[in-house]
Coordinates of C-alpha atoms in Angstrom, one line a residue:
Chain Y
X1 CA 90.2 117.1 131.4
X2 CA 87.0 116.4 129.2
X3 CA 83.6 117.8 130.5
X4 CA 80.1 116.0 130.3
X5 CA 78.6 116.0 126.8
X6 CA 75.9 118.8 125.9
X7 CA 72.7 117.4 124.5
X8 CA 71.8 119.2 121.5
X9 CA 70.3 118.9 118.0
X10 CA 73.0 118.7 115.3
X11 CA 73.2 122.1 113.3
X12 CA 75.0 123.4 110.5
X13 CA 75.2 127.1 109.3
X14 CA 75.3 127.4 105.5
X15 CA 77.4 129.9 103.6
X16 CA 79.9 130.6 100.6
X17 CA 83.0 132.6 99.8
X18 CA 82.8 133.9 96.2
X19 CA 86.1 136.4 95.8
X20 CA 87.2 137.7 92.6
X21 CA 91.1 137.6 92.2
X22 CA 93.3 139.4 89.4
X23 CA 96.5 136.9 88.8
X24 CA 99.7 138.4 87.4
X25 CA 100.9 136.1 84.9
X26 CA 104.5 137.1 85.1
X27 CA 106.7 137.4 82.1
X28 CA 107.1 133.8 80.8
X29 CA 103.4 132.7 81.0
X30 CA 102.2 136.2 79.9
X31 CA 104.1 136.0 76.6
X32 CA 103.1 132.5 76.1
X33 CA 99.5 133.5 76.4
X34 CA 99.7 136.7 74.3
X35 CA 101.3 134.8 71.5
X36 CA 98.5 132.2 71.5
X37 CA 96.2 135.2 71.2
X38 CA 97.9 137.4 68.7
X39 CA 100.0 134.7 66.6
X40 CA 97.9 131.7 67.0
X41 CA 101.3 130.1 67.9
X42 CA 102.6 128.0 70.8
X43 CA 106.2 129.2 72.1
X44 CA 108.6 127.7 74.6
X45 CA 111.3 128.8 76.6
X46 CA 114.6 127.5 76.2
X47 CA 117.2 127.3 79.1
X48 CA 120.5 129.1 78.2
X49 CA 122.3 126.6 80.4
X50 CA 121.0 123.3 79.7
X51 CA 119.0 123.7 76.5
X52 CA 115.7 122.2 77.7
X53 CA 112.8 123.6 76.0
X54 CA 109.5 124.0 78.3
X55 CA 106.1 124.4 77.2
X56 CA 104.1 125.9 79.1
X57 CA 107.3 128.1 79.5
X58 CA 108.9 127.4 82.8
X59 CA 109.9 131.0 84.3
X60 CA 112.8 129.4 86.2
X61 CA 114.4 126.1 84.5
X62 CA 113.1 123.1 86.2
X63 CA 116.4 121.7 85.8
X64 CA 118.9 124.4 86.2
X65 CA 117.1 126.8 88.5
X66 CA 118.1 129.5 86.0
X67 CA 115.7 132.3 85.1
X68 CA 114.9 131.6 81.5
X69 CA 114.6 134.3 78.6
X70 CA 115.0 132.6 75.2
X71 CA 111.6 132.0 73.5
X72 CA 111.5 129.6 70.5
X73 CA 108.7 128.3 68.5
X74 CA 107.1 125.2 69.0
X75 CA 104.8 122.9 66.8
X76 CA 101.3 122.7 67.6
X77 CA 101.5 119.1 66.7
X78 CA 102.7 116.5 69.1
X79 CA 102.2 113.1 70.6
X80 CA 100.0 111.9 73.5
X81 CA 101.6 110.5 76.1
X82 CA 98.9 109.8 78.7
X83 CA 95.4 110.6 79.2
X84 CA 92.4 110.2 81.4
X85 CA 88.5 111.0 81.4
X86 CA 87.6 113.7 83.9
X87 CA 84.2 113.0 85.5
X88 CA 84.1 115.1 88.4
X89 CA 82.6 118.9 87.8
X90 CA 84.6 121.9 89.0
X91 CA 83.6 125.5 88.4
X92 CA 86.4 126.3 85.9
X93 CA 86.5 123.4 83.7
X94 CA 86.6 123.8 79.7
X95 CA 83.5 121.5 79.2
X96 CA 80.8 119.8 81.4
X97 CA 82.3 116.2 82.2
X98 CA 82.8 113.7 81.1
X99 CA 85.9 115.1 79.2
X100 CA 89.2 113.6 78.5
X101 CA 92.6 115.5 79.3
X102 CA 96.0 114.3 78.5
X103 CA 99.7 115.0 78.5
X104 CA 101.0 116.0 75.1
X105 CA 104.6 116.1 74.0
X106 CA 104.5 118.9 71.4
X107 CA 107.1 118.6 68.7
X108 CA 110.3 120.5 69.7
X109 CA 109.3 120.6 73.3
X110 CA 111.1 118.6 76.0
X111 CA 108.4 119.0 78.6
X112 CA 104.6 117.8 78.6
X113 CA 101.6 120.1 78.3
X114 CA 98.4 119.1 79.9
X115 CA 95.3 120.1 78.0
X116 CA 92.0 118.6 76.8
X117 CA 91.6 115.9 74.0
X118 CA 88.9 116.4 71.6
X119 CA 87.8 112.6 71.6
X120 CA 86.4 109.7 73.6
X121 CA 88.7 108.1 75.9
X122 CA 87.8 104.7 74.5
X123 CA 89.2 105.7 71.1
X124 CA 92.5 106.7 72.5
X125 CA 96.0 105.3 73.1
X126 CA 99.5 106.3 73.9
X127 CA 101.5 107.5 71.1
X128 CA 98.7 109.0 68.9
X129 CA 99.6 111.9 66.9
X130 CA 97.7 115.1 68.0
X131 CA 97.1 118.6 66.6
X132 CA 95.6 121.8 68.3
X133 CA 92.4 123.2 67.3
X134 CA 92.4 126.9 67.8
X135 CA 89.6 129.0 68.5
X136 CA 88.6 132.0 66.3
X137 CA 88.1 134.4 69.1
X138 CA 91.1 134.4 71.2
X139 CA 91.7 136.2 74.4
X140 CA 95.1 135.2 75.6
X141 CA 94.0 132.2 77.9
X142 CA 95.3 128.4 77.6
X143 CA 91.8 127.8 76.2
X144 CA 92.2 129.7 73.3
X145 CA 93.4 126.2 72.1
X146 CA 90.0 124.3 72.3
X147 CA 91.7 121.2 72.8
X148 CA 93.7 118.7 70.6
X149 CA 92.5 116.4 68.2
X150 CA 93.7 113.1 66.9
X151 CA 95.6 113.3 63.2
X152 CA 93.9 110.8 61.2
X153 CA 96.5 108.8 59.4
X154 CA 96.4 109.0 55.5
Chain H
X1 CA 120.9 117.2 117.9
X2 CA 119.1 115.8 120.7
X3 CA 117.2 112.4 120.7
X4 CA 113.6 112.7 120.8
X5 CA 110.5 110.2 121.5
X6 CA 106.8 110.2 120.8
X7 CA 105.1 109.3 124.3
X8 CA 101.6 110.2 123.4
X9 CA 99.1 110.0 120.5
X10 CA 95.4 110.4 119.8
X11 CA 92.8 110.8 117.1
X12 CA 89.2 110.6 117.3
X13 CA 87.2 108.0 115.3
X14 CA 87.2 109.4 111.6
X15 CA 83.9 109.7 109.7
X16 CA 82.1 111.2 106.9
X17 CA 80.2 113.9 109.3
X18 CA 81.2 114.6 112.7
X19 CA 77.7 116.1 113.4
X20 CA 78.3 116.5 117.1
X21 CA 81.7 118.1 116.9
X22 CA 83.0 121.3 115.3
X23 CA 86.6 121.5 114.6
X24 CA 87.4 123.0 117.9
X25 CA 86.0 119.8 119.5
X26 CA 87.8 117.6 117.2
X27 CA 91.4 119.2 118.0
X28 CA 90.7 119.2 121.8
X29 CA 89.5 115.4 121.7
X30 CA 92.7 114.5 119.9
X31 CA 95.0 116.8 122.0
X32 CA 93.5 115.5 125.3
X33 CA 93.7 112.1 124.3
X34 CA 97.5 112.5 123.4
X35 CA 98.1 114.1 126.8
X36 CA 96.4 111.2 128.8
X37 CA 98.1 108.8 126.8
X38 CA 101.7 110.6 127.7
X39 CA 100.5 110.9 131.4
X40 CA 101.1 114.8 130.9
X41 CA 99.1 118.0 131.9
X42 CA 98.1 120.7 129.3
X43 CA 100.5 123.1 131.3
X44 CA 103.3 120.6 130.5
X45 CA 103.1 121.5 126.8
X46 CA 105.8 124.4 125.9
X47 CA 105.0 125.0 122.4
X48 CA 102.4 123.9 120.1
X49 CA 102.7 123.2 116.1
X50 CA 99.5 123.2 114.2
X51 CA 98.5 121.8 110.9
X52 CA 95.4 121.8 108.4
X53 CA 94.6 121.5 104.8
X54 CA 94.4 124.4 102.5
X55 CA 91.8 126.9 104.1
X56 CA 89.4 126.7 101.0
X57 CA 88.8 123.2 101.8
X58 CA 87.0 124.2 104.9
X59 CA 86.4 128.1 104.5
X60 CA 88.0 128.9 107.6
X61 CA 91.2 131.2 107.3
X62 CA 93.6 130.7 110.2
X63 CA 92.0 127.7 111.9
X64 CA 94.8 127.4 114.4
X65 CA 93.8 130.9 115.7
X66 CA 90.3 129.5 116.6
X67 CA 91.6 126.4 117.8
X68 CA 94.2 128.1 120.3
X69 CA 92.3 127.2 123.4
X70 CA 91.5 123.5 122.3
X71 CA 95.1 123.1 121.4
X72 CA 96.4 124.4 124.7
X73 CA 98.4 127.0 122.8
X74 CA 97.5 130.2 124.9
X75 CA 100.4 131.8 126.5
X76 CA 102.8 129.6 124.4
X77 CA 104.5 129.6 120.8
X78 CA 102.1 128.4 118.3
X79 CA 102.9 127.7 114.8
X80 CA 100.9 126.8 111.7
X81 CA 102.4 124.3 109.1
X82 CA 100.9 124.1 105.5
X83 CA 102.1 121.5 103.1
X84 CA 99.1 120.1 101.3
X85 CA 98.4 116.6 102.1
X86 CA 101.6 115.9 103.7
X87 CA 100.9 118.7 106.3
X88 CA 100.1 116.2 109.1
X89 CA 103.7 114.8 108.8
X90 CA 105.3 117.9 108.3
X91 CA 103.4 119.0 111.6
X92 CA 105.1 116.0 113.4
X93 CA 108.4 116.7 112.0
X94 CA 108.4 120.3 112.8
X95 CA 107.4 119.7 116.4
X96 CA 110.4 117.0 116.3
X97 CA 112.8 119.8 115.1
X98 CA 111.7 121.9 118.0
X99 CA 112.7 119.1 120.4
X100 CA 115.7 117.8 118.6
X101 CA 117.0 121.6 118.5
X102 CA 117.1 121.9 122.2
X103 CA 114.7 124.7 122.1
X104 CA 111.8 122.9 123.9
X105 CA 111.2 119.7 125.8
X106 CA 107.7 118.9 125.4
X107 CA 105.8 119.9 122.1
X108 CA 102.4 119.2 121.0
X109 CA 101.8 118.5 117.1
X110 CA 98.1 118.8 116.5
X111 CA 96.0 118.8 113.2
X112 CA 92.6 118.8 112.1
X113 CA 89.9 119.3 109.5
X114 CA 86.2 119.1 108.8
X115 CA 86.4 117.8 105.3
X116 CA 82.6 117.3 105.3
X117 CA 82.0 121.0 105.2
X118 CA 82.7 121.6 101.4
X119 CA 83.0 119.7 98.1
X120 CA 86.7 118.7 98.8
X121 CA 87.6 118.4 95.0
X122 CA 86.7 122.1 94.5
X123 CA 89.0 123.4 97.1
X124 CA 91.7 121.0 96.0
X125 CA 91.3 122.3 92.4
X126 CA 92.6 125.6 93.7
X127 CA 96.0 124.3 94.5
X128 CA 96.7 124.2 90.9
X129 CA 98.2 127.3 88.9
X130 CA 95.5 129.6 88.3
X131 CA 97.1 130.7 84.9
X132 CA 97.9 127.5 83.1
X133 CA 96.7 124.2 84.6
X134 CA 93.8 124.8 86.8
X135 CA 91.5 124.4 83.7
X136 CA 92.2 120.9 83.5
X137 CA 92.1 119.9 87.3
X138 CA 89.4 118.0 88.9
X139 CA 91.2 117.6 92.0
X140 CA 93.6 114.9 93.0
X141 CA 91.8 111.7 91.0
X142 CA 92.6 113.2 87.5
X143 CA 96.4 114.0 88.5
X144 CA 96.8 110.6 90.2
X145 CA 94.9 108.7 87.2
X146 CA 97.7 110.0 84.8
X147 CA 100.4 108.6 87.5
X148 CA 98.6 105.0 87.5
X149 CA 98.3 104.9 83.9
X150 CA 101.9 105.7 83.3
X151 CA 102.6 103.0 85.9
X152 CA 100.4 100.5 84.1
X153 CA 102.0 101.2 80.7
X154 CA 105.6 101.2 81.9
X155 CA 105.3 98.2 84.1
X156 CA 102.3 96.2 83.1
X157 CA 100.3 96.7 86.4
X158 CA 96.8 96.0 86.1
X159 CA 93.5 96.9 87.6
X160 CA 93.6 93.9 89.5
X161 CA 96.6 95.1 91.4
X162 CA 94.9 98.3 92.3
X163 CA 92.0 96.2 93.5
X164 CA 93.9 94.2 95.7
X165 CA 95.5 97.0 97.5
X166 CA 91.9 98.6 97.8
X167 CA 90.6 95.3 99.4
X168 CA 93.9 94.8 101.7
X169 CA 93.6 98.3 103.3
X170 CA 89.7 97.9 103.7
X171 CA 89.9 94.8 105.3
X172 CA 92.7 95.9 107.6
X173 CA 90.7 98.7 108.6
X174 CA 88.0 96.5 109.9
X175 CA 90.5 95.9 112.8
X176 CA 90.9 99.5 113.4
X177 CA 87.8 101.0 115.1
X178 CA 89.1 104.8 114.4
X179 CA 89.0 104.2 110.7
X180 CA 86.5 106.0 108.8
X181 CA 85.4 103.3 106.4
X182 CA 84.5 99.9 107.6
X183 CA 83.1 98.2 104.5
X184 CA 82.0 94.6 105.6
X185 CA 82.4 92.1 103.0
X186 CA 84.7 94.2 100.8
X187 CA 86.3 92.3 98.0
X188 CA 87.7 92.4 94.4
X189 CA 84.2 92.2 92.8
X190 CA 83.1 95.2 94.7
X191 CA 86.1 97.4 93.7
X192 CA 85.8 96.3 90.0
X193 CA 82.0 97.1 90.0
X194 CA 82.5 100.6 91.8
X195 CA 82.0 103.6 89.5
X196 CA 84.8 104.9 87.6
X197 CA 86.3 108.4 88.9
X198 CA 89.0 108.9 86.4
X199 CA 90.2 106.1 84.6
X200 CA 91.8 103.8 85.8
X201 CA 90.6 105.0 89.2
X202 CA 87.5 103.7 90.5
X203 CA 85.4 104.9 93.5
X204 CA 86.9 102.2 95.8
X205 CA 90.5 102.7 94.6
X206 CA 90.1 106.2 96.2
X207 CA 90.3 107.5 99.8
X208 CA 87.3 109.0 101.4
X209 CA 87.1 112.4 102.7
X210 CA 86.9 112.6 106.6
X211 CA 86.2 114.7 109.5
X212 CA 88.9 114.2 112.2
X213 CA 92.0 115.3 114.0
X214 CA 95.1 113.8 115.5
X215 CA 97.6 114.9 117.9
X216 CA 101.0 113.6 118.9
X217 CA 103.5 114.7 122.0
X218 CA 107.4 114.9 121.3
X219 CA 109.6 115.0 124.1
X220 CA 113.2 115.2 124.9
X221 CA 115.1 112.1 126.1
X222 CA 115.4 113.6 129.5
X223 CA 111.7 114.0 129.9
X224 CA 111.1 110.7 128.2
X225 CA 113.0 108.9 130.9
X226 CA 110.8 110.5 133.6
X227 CA 107.8 109.1 132.0
X228 CA 105.9 105.8 132.2
X229 CA 104.3 105.8 129.0
X230 CA 106.0 103.5 126.3
X231 CA 108.1 105.3 123.8
X232 CA 108.6 105.4 120.1
X233 CA 112.0 107.0 119.3
X234 CA 112.3 109.1 116.2
X235 CA 115.3 107.5 114.7
X236 CA 115.1 109.0 111.1
X237 CA 113.3 112.0 109.8
X238 CA 113.3 113.6 106.3
X239 CA 111.1 115.9 104.3
X240 CA 112.0 116.6 100.7
X241 CA 110.4 118.7 98.0
X242 CA 110.0 118.1 94.4
X243 CA 110.0 120.9 91.6
X244 CA 106.5 122.4 91.3
X245 CA 106.8 122.1 87.5
X246 CA 105.5 118.7 87.3
X247 CA 105.0 118.7 83.5
X248 CA 107.9 116.6 82.4
X249 CA 108.2 114.9 85.8
X250 CA 108.1 111.0 85.5
X251 CA 105.3 110.3 88.0
X252 CA 106.3 106.8 88.4
X253 CA 109.7 107.6 89.6
X254 CA 109.1 109.8 93.0
X255 CA 112.8 111.3 93.3
X256 CA 111.7 113.2 96.4
X257 CA 110.6 110.0 98.1
X258 CA 113.7 108.1 97.1
X259 CA 115.8 110.9 98.7
X260 CA 113.8 111.2 101.6
X261 CA 114.0 107.6 102.4
X262 CA 117.6 107.3 102.0
X263 CA 118.1 110.3 104.4
X264 CA 115.8 108.6 107.1
X265 CA 117.5 105.1 106.6
X266 CA 120.9 106.5 107.2
X267 CA 119.8 108.1 110.2
X268 CA 118.1 105.2 111.6
X269 CA 120.7 102.7 110.4
X270 CA 118.5 100.9 108.2
X271 CA 120.3 99.4 105.3
X272 CA 117.9 96.7 103.9
X273 CA 114.6 98.3 104.6
X274 CA 112.4 95.3 103.1
X275 CA 114.0 93.0 105.8
X276 CA 114.7 95.5 108.7
X277 CA 111.3 97.5 108.6
X278 CA 108.7 95.5 110.6
X279 CA 105.8 97.7 109.6
X280 CA 104.8 100.6 107.3
X281 CA 102.1 103.2 107.1
X282 CA 102.0 104.7 103.5
X283 CA 100.1 107.8 102.2
X284 CA 98.2 105.8 99.5
X285 CA 95.5 108.4 98.7
X286 CA 94.7 105.9 95.6
X287 CA 95.3 102.3 95.6
X288 CA 97.7 102.2 92.8
X289 CA 100.1 104.6 94.6
X290 CA 101.0 102.2 97.2
X291 CA 103.1 100.2 94.6
X292 CA 104.9 103.4 93.4
X293 CA 105.6 104.4 97.1
X294 CA 107.3 100.8 97.7
X295 CA 109.5 101.2 95.0
X296 CA 110.3 104.9 96.1
X297 CA 111.0 103.5 99.5
X298 CA 113.2 100.7 98.2
X299 CA 111.1 98.0 99.6
X300 CA 111.7 96.5 96.0
X301 CA 113.5 97.5 92.7
X302 CA 111.5 99.7 90.4
X303 CA 108.7 98.3 88.4
X304 CA 108.5 95.5 91.0
X305 CA 106.0 96.9 93.3
X306 CA 103.1 94.8 91.8
X307 CA 105.3 91.6 92.8
X308 CA 104.8 92.5 96.4
X309 CA 101.1 92.7 95.8
X310 CA 101.0 89.2 93.8
X311 CA 103.1 87.7 96.4
X312 CA 101.1 89.0 99.3
X313 CA 104.2 90.4 101.1
X314 CA 102.5 93.7 102.4
X315 CA 99.6 91.9 103.7
X316 CA 98.9 91.2 107.2
X317 CA 99.6 87.6 108.4
X318 CA 96.5 85.5 109.5
X319 CA 93.8 87.5 107.5
X320 CA 91.9 86.1 104.8
X321 CA 91.6 88.6 102.1
X322 CA 89.7 86.5 99.7
X323 CA 92.8 85.7 97.3
X324 CA 96.2 84.0 97.8
X325 CA 98.8 85.9 100.0
X326 CA 101.3 83.4 100.3
X327 CA 104.0 85.8 101.7
X328 CA 101.9 87.8 104.1
X329 CA 103.5 89.4 106.9
X330 CA 106.9 90.0 105.4
X331 CA 106.4 93.7 105.6
X332 CA 102.9 94.6 106.6
X333 CA 101.8 98.0 104.8
X334 CA 98.8 99.9 106.5
X335 CA 97.5 97.6 109.1
X336 CA 95.5 100.7 110.2
X337 CA 93.5 100.5 106.8
X338 CA 95.7 103.5 105.5
X339 CA 94.4 106.6 103.6
X340 CA 92.1 104.6 101.7
X341 CA 90.1 104.0 104.7
X342 CA 90.4 107.5 106.4
X343 CA 91.3 110.6 104.9
X344 CA 91.2 113.7 107.3
X345 CA 93.3 115.8 104.8
X346 CA 94.9 117.9 107.7
X347 CA 95.6 114.9 109.8
X348 CA 96.2 111.9 107.3
X349 CA 100.2 112.2 107.1
X350 CA 100.2 112.5 110.9
X351 CA 98.0 109.3 111.5
X352 CA 100.7 107.5 109.4
X353 CA 103.2 108.8 112.2
X354 CA 100.8 107.9 115.1
X355 CA 99.9 104.5 113.9
X356 CA 103.7 103.8 113.3
X357 CA 104.5 104.9 116.8
X358 CA 101.5 102.8 118.1
X359 CA 103.1 99.8 116.4
X360 CA 106.5 100.3 118.1
X361 CA 104.8 100.9 121.5
X362 CA 102.6 97.9 121.4
X363 CA 99.4 99.9 121.4
X364 CA 97.8 99.0 118.1
X365 CA 95.3 96.8 119.5
X366 CA 93.5 94.2 117.0
X367 CA 95.9 95.4 114.2
X368 CA 99.0 95.3 116.2
X369 CA 102.0 93.6 114.0
X370 CA 103.5 91.3 116.7
X371 CA 106.9 92.5 117.8
X372 CA 107.2 95.3 115.4
X373 CA 110.4 97.1 116.5
X374 CA 111.2 99.3 113.5
X375 CA 108.2 101.2 111.8
X376 CA 107.8 103.6 108.7
X377 CA 105.6 106.5 108.3
X378 CA 105.2 108.2 104.9
X379 CA 103.7 111.3 104.0
X380 CA 102.9 112.7 100.4
X381 CA 100.9 115.8 99.4
X382 CA 100.9 119.1 97.4
X383 CA 100.0 117.9 94.0
X384 CA 102.6 115.0 93.9
X385 CA 105.3 117.6 95.3
X386 CA 106.3 116.7 98.9
X387 CA 107.4 113.3 100.5
X388 CA 108.2 112.7 104.2
X389 CA 109.8 109.5 105.9
X390 CA 110.0 109.1 109.6
X391 CA 111.4 106.0 111.1
X392 CA 110.2 105.0 114.5
X393 CA 111.8 102.6 116.7
X394 CA 111.2 100.5 119.8
X395 CA 114.7 101.6 121.1
X396 CA 116.7 104.8 120.2
X397 CA 118.9 104.4 117.2

């Protein structure tokens, strides 16, 4: 079935794809983001069936598969659950690598939020208390919170 | 449901960059090798299932269209499968469904990608939610780093366990001529000294990005009996999806994998997987994951995956890995070198099924597990979302 090989100089064509998009947030993420912007506040969605509070808000409960509509206020403080240092650059990152990201369990939430941790990885450990550092100029974006800082004890 | 057998498989050697072949050529090489292995002609194929990674990784939308001739699809039904890293396994499973359902007797499953053609982690980052989440993605390593750390915290696994898996699979790869990475002299020290990508994952704890392709031929029992090629009977198949909202998931407890394993074991009549399975090919894109998958597959209890590494149970018998492996050969995992040694995203999960079928067809050459009768192939992908399990047997279940 195969044919004889063609002798040739290996050749590549270079190109790129740069496409602009407009992503519709939907109601849950939409209200979450505008509340970050307008009220400097984190909100979550409470499932009417199981009572689980999700942050960022889950439009459809991850447990019950019901559509959620009851928003509740969440603290901008919580506990660092896990973290890692990012060293690989990608276009839309919040900072030049290396920087740290982590899972945060905010007070009042039953789920974990992934966000930037404003500290060096070597200074971190699981269970540290963290608090949001807000931007002054907010635009309705997850990065209206610059990141989470360690709350110094005492 | 009808019995189904794999009667032919093929994949060209995987490497960083195939300079002399484009995607079409790689798909053709894989498909023709599988046909020759089965003793079939292109005209015998009744339907084609095609799989590849998300399009932004290669910058070609609808690659299956451009590979219609190379995959012998012209004049036949052709379907594209798309489940992230799992896609190779999902493609094989879809082909199985086509034959098991009675719709077709001879189906080609084929996958391929040229992962050298773009920075893979850029494309991979686009699988994250653009509204909340993508900002913190750096591709797969960051997500799996969080998973690995959680596992270390919970159960006390160490970097040494990750390094031993990295060494095991790279040493195994030296006996698989088709594996991408052949790292002569690989040892624990080399893993420990390799650069950190996303703590605790070092470069040598991670899979490469490879150019490659893979193909399998699934046939009905009736056709299988007429062919002289050795058979791998598909005795158990399961694909399970986890919720996409991974934010409150325990990443060290792969519920979809547990469910997939249970279903496949029931179909195949496996009651004690560690004892009854002779060889397994798992989707360990990063070294630490292999231990988590052992637990999800029920090879051991939760939190005991590292025990199988400490005792060496999942190492090949008769190979010197540079450290003690007293129970080597009990259940060898990834004799092919695994994903840590070749990772052509579209084909990777299919290669698990190919390698598992090669083991029960006695076709694995230098990395053959002697007398393997029952083999397991696992697939993972879609941002910790999809798991697949296929059980292949030397005899039908």
